[in-house]
Amino acid sequence: MHHRLAVARRRLAACSLVLLCLGAGVAEGAEPAAWPTTETAAERQARIPLWPGDGLAPGDHALSVSQRTLERSPDPALPDRFVDHVSRPYLVVHRPAHPNGAALLVIPGGGYQRIVLDKEGTALEPAFVAQGGITLFVLRYRLPGEGHADGADAPLADAQRALRLIRAQAGQWGVDPHRIGAMGFSAGGHLAASLGTRYDEPLHAPIDAVDRYSARPDFQLLIYPVIDMQGTATHAGSRQQLLGAEADAARAQRYSPQRHVDARTPPTFLVHAQDDDVVPVENSLLFYAALRVAGVPTEMHLFAQGGHGFGIRGTRGLTTAAWPRLALDWIDTQTETAR
């Protein structure tokens, strides 16, 4: 009770600060108000470090700024946390009471500037964990614009390692190693699509037995994904964080996943809202077209309304609310062949 009261008081103070800022006039494009918080005790207990030893990726160094978790929601019932300054990436596992053997590496978005923890993480639990029986491994990955040694490849190196680690430890979690998919949202969708097209690209020398496992997802779900880094559909913020301001055409093409689709790209499920004014629907259309040319099994659902970042919470009253059920049904069709 005392803890809940303290949380409520902190959030009330934050609301007052937000109102004060609004009254004073916040500059357009300013960061939303946020205040320090933490991961829950259950999340801390469910952590799985990606890299052995000191937890740093091969050749990397710890950032000078410590990892932080910030809260943006004044409503305790609807948390909206994000994390940044990740030096030692890790997974947080969410286990169902009745697992069906399938697993998802979940890669939340945040424009490659932050990793959102709730809207595209914990909010998935009722549909995918409790009802769907899927074991979720939510990734806290290194952000490319924060000064890591491997730069733009830091997030992909973490995603590769995460998929390999889940597969290597599948028996421990009651997971079928041939029923492991990746699901990414927004910039996390770009990272998931990069994993699905560059899973076997060597980004570091093997360091242990885990690195002998395949990093290829058995299937992938891309939810309002950032894809293109070259054309008019580009999400400028993600491109800036990933590639910097001076990226040439060759570099932009390397980091545009639709350019790397081939017959080995995993079967793909795409979801996008046509009124998305942050990451245009053309991103999903480009990837879908590339999948079709390569002969990769794919299913795409375009909804008239939903905007960007709807996750599961932002679909009330919209047909977009159907996407989790559609996704679960599609996953069943992908994993049926592996049983």
XYZ file of C-alpha atoms in Angstrom:
339
model
C 0.000 0.000 0.000
C 2.813 2.433 0.914
C 4.576 1.618 -2.371
C 1.405 2.277 -4.402
C 0.846 5.555 -2.576
C 4.417 6.649 -3.293
C 4.033 5.781 -6.966
C 0.760 7.701 -7.167
C 2.368 10.756 -5.543
C 5.307 10.684 -7.958
C 2.967 10.456 -10.922
C 0.770 13.261 -9.582
C 3.871 15.419 -9.284
C 4.799 14.502 -12.830
C 1.325 15.479 -14.062
C 1.704 18.844 -12.329
C 5.053 19.310 -14.046
C 3.500 18.455 -17.420
C 0.709 21.003 -16.863
C 3.262 23.615 -15.804
C 5.285 22.969 -18.963
C 2.178 23.211 -21.112
C 1.241 26.469 -19.470
C 4.709 27.852 -20.108
C 4.643 26.645 -23.706
C 6.740 23.623 -24.709
C 8.650 23.972 -27.958
C 7.316 21.938 -30.865
C 9.171 18.639 -31.167
C 10.337 18.679 -27.533
C 10.733 15.377 -25.736
C 7.630 14.249 -23.808
C 7.755 14.632 -20.044
C 9.242 11.583 -18.326
C 10.559 10.712 -14.896
C 12.833 7.987 -13.511
C 11.377 4.615 -12.678
C 12.580 1.010 -12.688
C 11.819 -2.346 -14.151
C 9.609 -4.462 -11.928
C 11.023 -7.072 -9.570
C 9.560 -9.788 -11.806
C 11.304 -8.297 -14.845
C 14.623 -8.115 -13.025
C 14.287 -11.766 -11.977
C 13.436 -12.771 -15.564
C 16.515 -11.171 -17.140
C 18.728 -13.218 -19.438
C 22.063 -11.511 -20.265
C 22.969 -11.794 -23.939
C 26.725 -11.746 -23.677
C 28.897 -13.749 -21.238
C 31.443 -12.432 -18.765
C 30.953 -8.759 -18.037
C 27.878 -8.606 -20.272
C 29.476 -6.412 -22.915
C 29.270 -7.376 -26.594
C 32.550 -8.422 -28.236
C 34.769 -5.389 -28.793
C 32.334 -2.989 -27.137
C 32.709 -0.787 -24.071
C 30.394 0.447 -21.359
C 28.741 3.781 -22.060
C 29.709 6.720 -19.894
C 26.009 7.244 -19.085
C 24.267 4.593 -17.011
C 21.234 2.714 -18.296
C 18.007 4.388 -17.263
C 14.316 3.549 -17.289
C 11.856 6.413 -17.620
C 8.084 6.574 -17.237
C 5.864 8.757 -19.451
C 2.387 7.822 -18.222
C 0.720 9.375 -15.164
C -1.722 6.437 -15.055
C -0.394 3.501 -12.982
C -2.790 1.191 -14.831
C -1.269 2.112 -18.211
C 2.503 2.309 -17.789
C 4.529 3.664 -20.707
C 8.168 3.137 -19.816
C 11.206 3.244 -22.018
C 14.842 2.377 -21.529
C 17.983 3.825 -23.106
C 21.767 3.868 -22.621
C 21.908 0.076 -22.709
C 25.508 -1.131 -22.404
C 24.798 -4.723 -21.419
C 21.834 -5.946 -23.489
C 19.502 -8.617 -22.183
C 16.207 -10.404 -22.625
C 13.240 -10.448 -20.265
C 11.255 -13.672 -20.529
C 7.472 -13.825 -20.093
C 6.363 -17.434 -19.603
C 2.823 -18.746 -20.118
C 1.139 -21.056 -17.636
C 0.386 -23.418 -20.515
C 3.152 -23.059 -23.120
C 2.498 -24.342 -26.626
C 6.190 -24.661 -27.512
C 6.356 -21.553 -29.707
C 8.464 -18.529 -28.804
C 8.809 -14.964 -30.007
C 11.820 -12.703 -29.791
C 10.009 -9.386 -29.286
C 11.829 -6.266 -30.486
C 10.039 -3.087 -29.367
C 10.397 0.181 -31.219
C 11.405 3.670 -30.198
C 12.957 5.191 -33.296
C 16.361 3.668 -32.455
C 16.510 6.389 -29.783
C 14.885 4.391 -26.971
C 13.251 0.996 -26.392
C 9.632 1.131 -25.250
C 8.846 -1.474 -22.619
C 5.087 -1.535 -22.199
C 3.082 -0.603 -25.307
C 5.128 -3.056 -27.384
C 6.261 -5.305 -24.549
C 4.288 -6.019 -21.388
C 0.961 -5.127 -23.079
C 1.415 -8.196 -25.296
C 1.129 -10.585 -22.360
C -2.656 -11.102 -22.199
C -3.068 -11.956 -25.884
C 0.190 -13.704 -26.685
C 1.239 -15.258 -23.365
C -1.889 -15.926 -21.295
C -4.228 -16.673 -24.202
C -1.806 -17.680 -26.958
C 0.553 -19.832 -24.880
C 3.624 -18.282 -26.501
C 6.819 -17.660 -24.554
C 7.962 -14.078 -25.126
C 11.559 -12.925 -24.904
C 11.534 -9.114 -24.961
C 14.834 -7.590 -26.055
C 16.625 -4.619 -24.490
C 19.132 -3.898 -27.259
C 21.952 -1.425 -27.726
C 20.992 1.769 -29.536
C 23.095 2.716 -32.562
C 23.444 6.435 -31.900
C 24.882 6.182 -28.388
C 28.507 5.509 -29.274
C 28.890 1.733 -29.360
C 31.979 0.332 -31.042
C 29.969 -1.526 -33.697
C 27.739 1.478 -34.435
C 24.819 0.741 -36.734
C 25.367 -3.015 -36.407
C 25.102 -3.040 -32.603
C 21.319 -3.671 -32.543
C 21.584 -6.439 -35.155
C 24.442 -8.128 -33.299
C 22.228 -8.165 -30.203
C 19.249 -9.534 -32.150
C 21.373 -12.295 -33.696
C 22.762 -13.236 -30.304
C 19.278 -13.174 -28.730
C 17.832 -15.558 -31.314
C 20.803 -17.901 -30.950
C 20.542 -17.806 -27.157
C 16.822 -18.630 -27.180
C 17.501 -21.534 -29.541
C 20.472 -22.781 -27.497
C 18.425 -22.717 -24.267
C 15.119 -23.805 -25.806
C 14.844 -26.921 -23.651
C 15.203 -24.856 -20.496
C 12.189 -22.743 -21.430
C 9.998 -25.498 -22.882
C 10.435 -24.089 -26.385
C 10.731 -25.996 -29.648
C 13.990 -24.762 -31.270
C 12.261 -24.934 -34.669
C 9.332 -22.740 -33.587
C 11.094 -19.497 -32.710
C 9.935 -16.341 -34.428
C 10.797 -12.650 -34.231
C 8.245 -9.858 -33.823
C 9.288 -6.234 -34.231
C 7.439 -2.931 -33.967
C 8.321 0.281 -35.834
C 12.128 0.686 -35.608
C 12.077 -2.691 -33.878
C 10.380 -3.927 -37.042
C 13.365 -2.660 -39.003
C 15.634 -4.598 -36.661
C 13.488 -7.739 -36.964
C 13.477 -7.435 -40.774
C 17.251 -6.936 -40.690
C 17.577 -10.087 -38.598
C 15.382 -11.967 -41.071
C 17.546 -10.912 -44.020
C 21.019 -10.683 -42.434
C 20.819 -13.476 -39.838
C 23.975 -15.212 -41.061
C 26.083 -12.076 -41.578
C 29.168 -12.377 -39.318
C 29.281 -9.308 -37.091
C 31.844 -10.657 -34.625
C 34.072 -13.682 -34.212
C 32.316 -16.611 -32.432
C 32.889 -16.439 -28.693
C 31.183 -19.590 -27.372
C 28.937 -22.539 -28.235
C 25.857 -20.296 -28.481
C 27.319 -18.644 -31.571
C 27.227 -21.994 -33.400
C 23.413 -21.912 -33.445
C 21.481 -20.393 -36.316
C 20.197 -16.847 -35.835
C 17.507 -17.278 -38.509
C 13.968 -16.849 -37.140
C 11.576 -19.591 -38.223
C 9.018 -16.858 -38.987
C 8.721 -13.119 -38.466
C 6.004 -10.588 -37.682
C 6.584 -6.957 -38.621
C 4.140 -4.496 -37.065
C 4.110 -1.006 -38.679
C 7.809 -1.546 -39.477
C 10.424 0.937 -40.583
C 11.936 -0.645 -43.696
C 13.313 1.752 -46.285
C 16.352 3.934 -45.550
C 16.533 5.572 -48.979
C 13.268 6.880 -50.405
C 10.432 9.212 -49.536
C 8.908 6.643 -47.139
C 11.956 6.774 -44.887
C 11.369 7.472 -41.196
C 13.849 10.307 -40.770
C 14.360 9.816 -37.036
C 15.251 6.145 -37.313
C 17.574 6.820 -40.239
C 19.307 9.629 -38.345
C 19.897 7.454 -35.280
C 20.995 4.419 -37.289
C 23.085 5.964 -40.055
C 23.754 9.581 -39.132
C 23.194 12.619 -41.270
C 25.778 11.895 -43.947
C 24.953 8.329 -45.033
C 25.519 7.789 -48.753
C 23.269 5.752 -51.048
C 25.319 2.569 -50.742
C 25.179 2.666 -46.943
C 21.464 3.437 -46.941
C 20.851 0.503 -49.269
C 22.791 -1.849 -47.005
C 20.419 -0.989 -44.152
C 17.212 -1.217 -46.216
C 15.984 -4.785 -45.533
C 13.842 -5.044 -48.673
C 17.084 -4.971 -50.663
C 18.262 -8.196 -49.010
C 15.208 -10.430 -49.222
C 15.839 -13.836 -50.788
C 14.230 -17.264 -50.808
C 15.622 -18.003 -47.320
C 13.948 -14.993 -45.711
C 11.520 -16.344 -43.085
C 7.764 -16.431 -43.754
C 6.470 -12.986 -42.858
C 3.329 -11.466 -41.330
C 2.887 -7.714 -41.882
C 0.536 -5.268 -40.149
C 0.202 -1.557 -40.936
C -2.394 1.219 -40.731
C -2.918 3.189 -43.920
C -3.263 6.446 -41.968
C 0.172 6.027 -40.333
C 1.734 9.482 -40.664
C 4.962 8.565 -38.852
C 6.110 5.434 -40.686
C 4.238 5.418 -44.016
C 2.490 2.229 -45.093
C 4.796 2.159 -48.131
C 7.418 0.575 -45.861
C 5.324 -2.567 -45.486
C 4.343 -2.472 -49.157
C 7.997 -2.392 -50.222
C 8.854 -5.361 -48.052
C 5.778 -7.283 -49.163
C 6.686 -6.743 -52.817
C 10.231 -7.993 -52.217
C 8.913 -11.089 -50.421
C 6.557 -11.843 -53.294
C 9.347 -11.589 -55.874
C 11.521 -13.951 -53.788
C 8.684 -16.454 -53.354
C 8.601 -16.105 -49.560
C 5.226 -16.996 -47.967
C 3.764 -13.764 -46.665
C 0.528 -12.373 -45.298
C -0.198 -8.653 -44.998
C -3.013 -6.866 -43.178
C -3.581 -3.190 -43.947
C -6.099 -1.342 -41.789
C -7.745 1.947 -42.702
C -7.200 3.472 -39.256
C -4.794 3.066 -36.391
C -2.084 5.643 -36.954
C 1.338 4.689 -35.638
C 2.402 2.851 -32.508
C -1.013 1.418 -31.723
C 0.366 -1.832 -30.323
C -2.547 -3.528 -28.592
C -3.808 -0.683 -26.411
C -4.429 1.805 -29.221
C -6.903 -0.277 -31.197
C -10.096 0.185 -29.171
C -13.078 0.689 -31.445
C -11.060 -0.037 -34.586
C -10.876 -3.081 -36.822
C -7.133 -2.869 -36.139
C -7.939 -4.613 -32.851
C -8.151 -7.876 -34.796
C -4.417 -8.066 -35.504
C -3.279 -10.090 -32.426
C -5.821 -12.831 -33.149
C -4.852 -12.846 -36.818
C -1.195 -13.054 -35.796
C -1.775 -15.980 -33.430
C -3.708 -17.873 -36.080
C -0.940 -17.221 -38.599
C 1.738 -18.383 -36.145
C -0.195 -21.618 -35.716
C -0.051 -22.216 -39.468
C 3.707 -21.614 -39.466
C 4.510 -23.817 -36.487
C 2.173 -26.655 -37.473
C 4.678 -27.873 -40.056
C 7.402 -28.057 -37.387
C 5.441 -30.348 -35.085
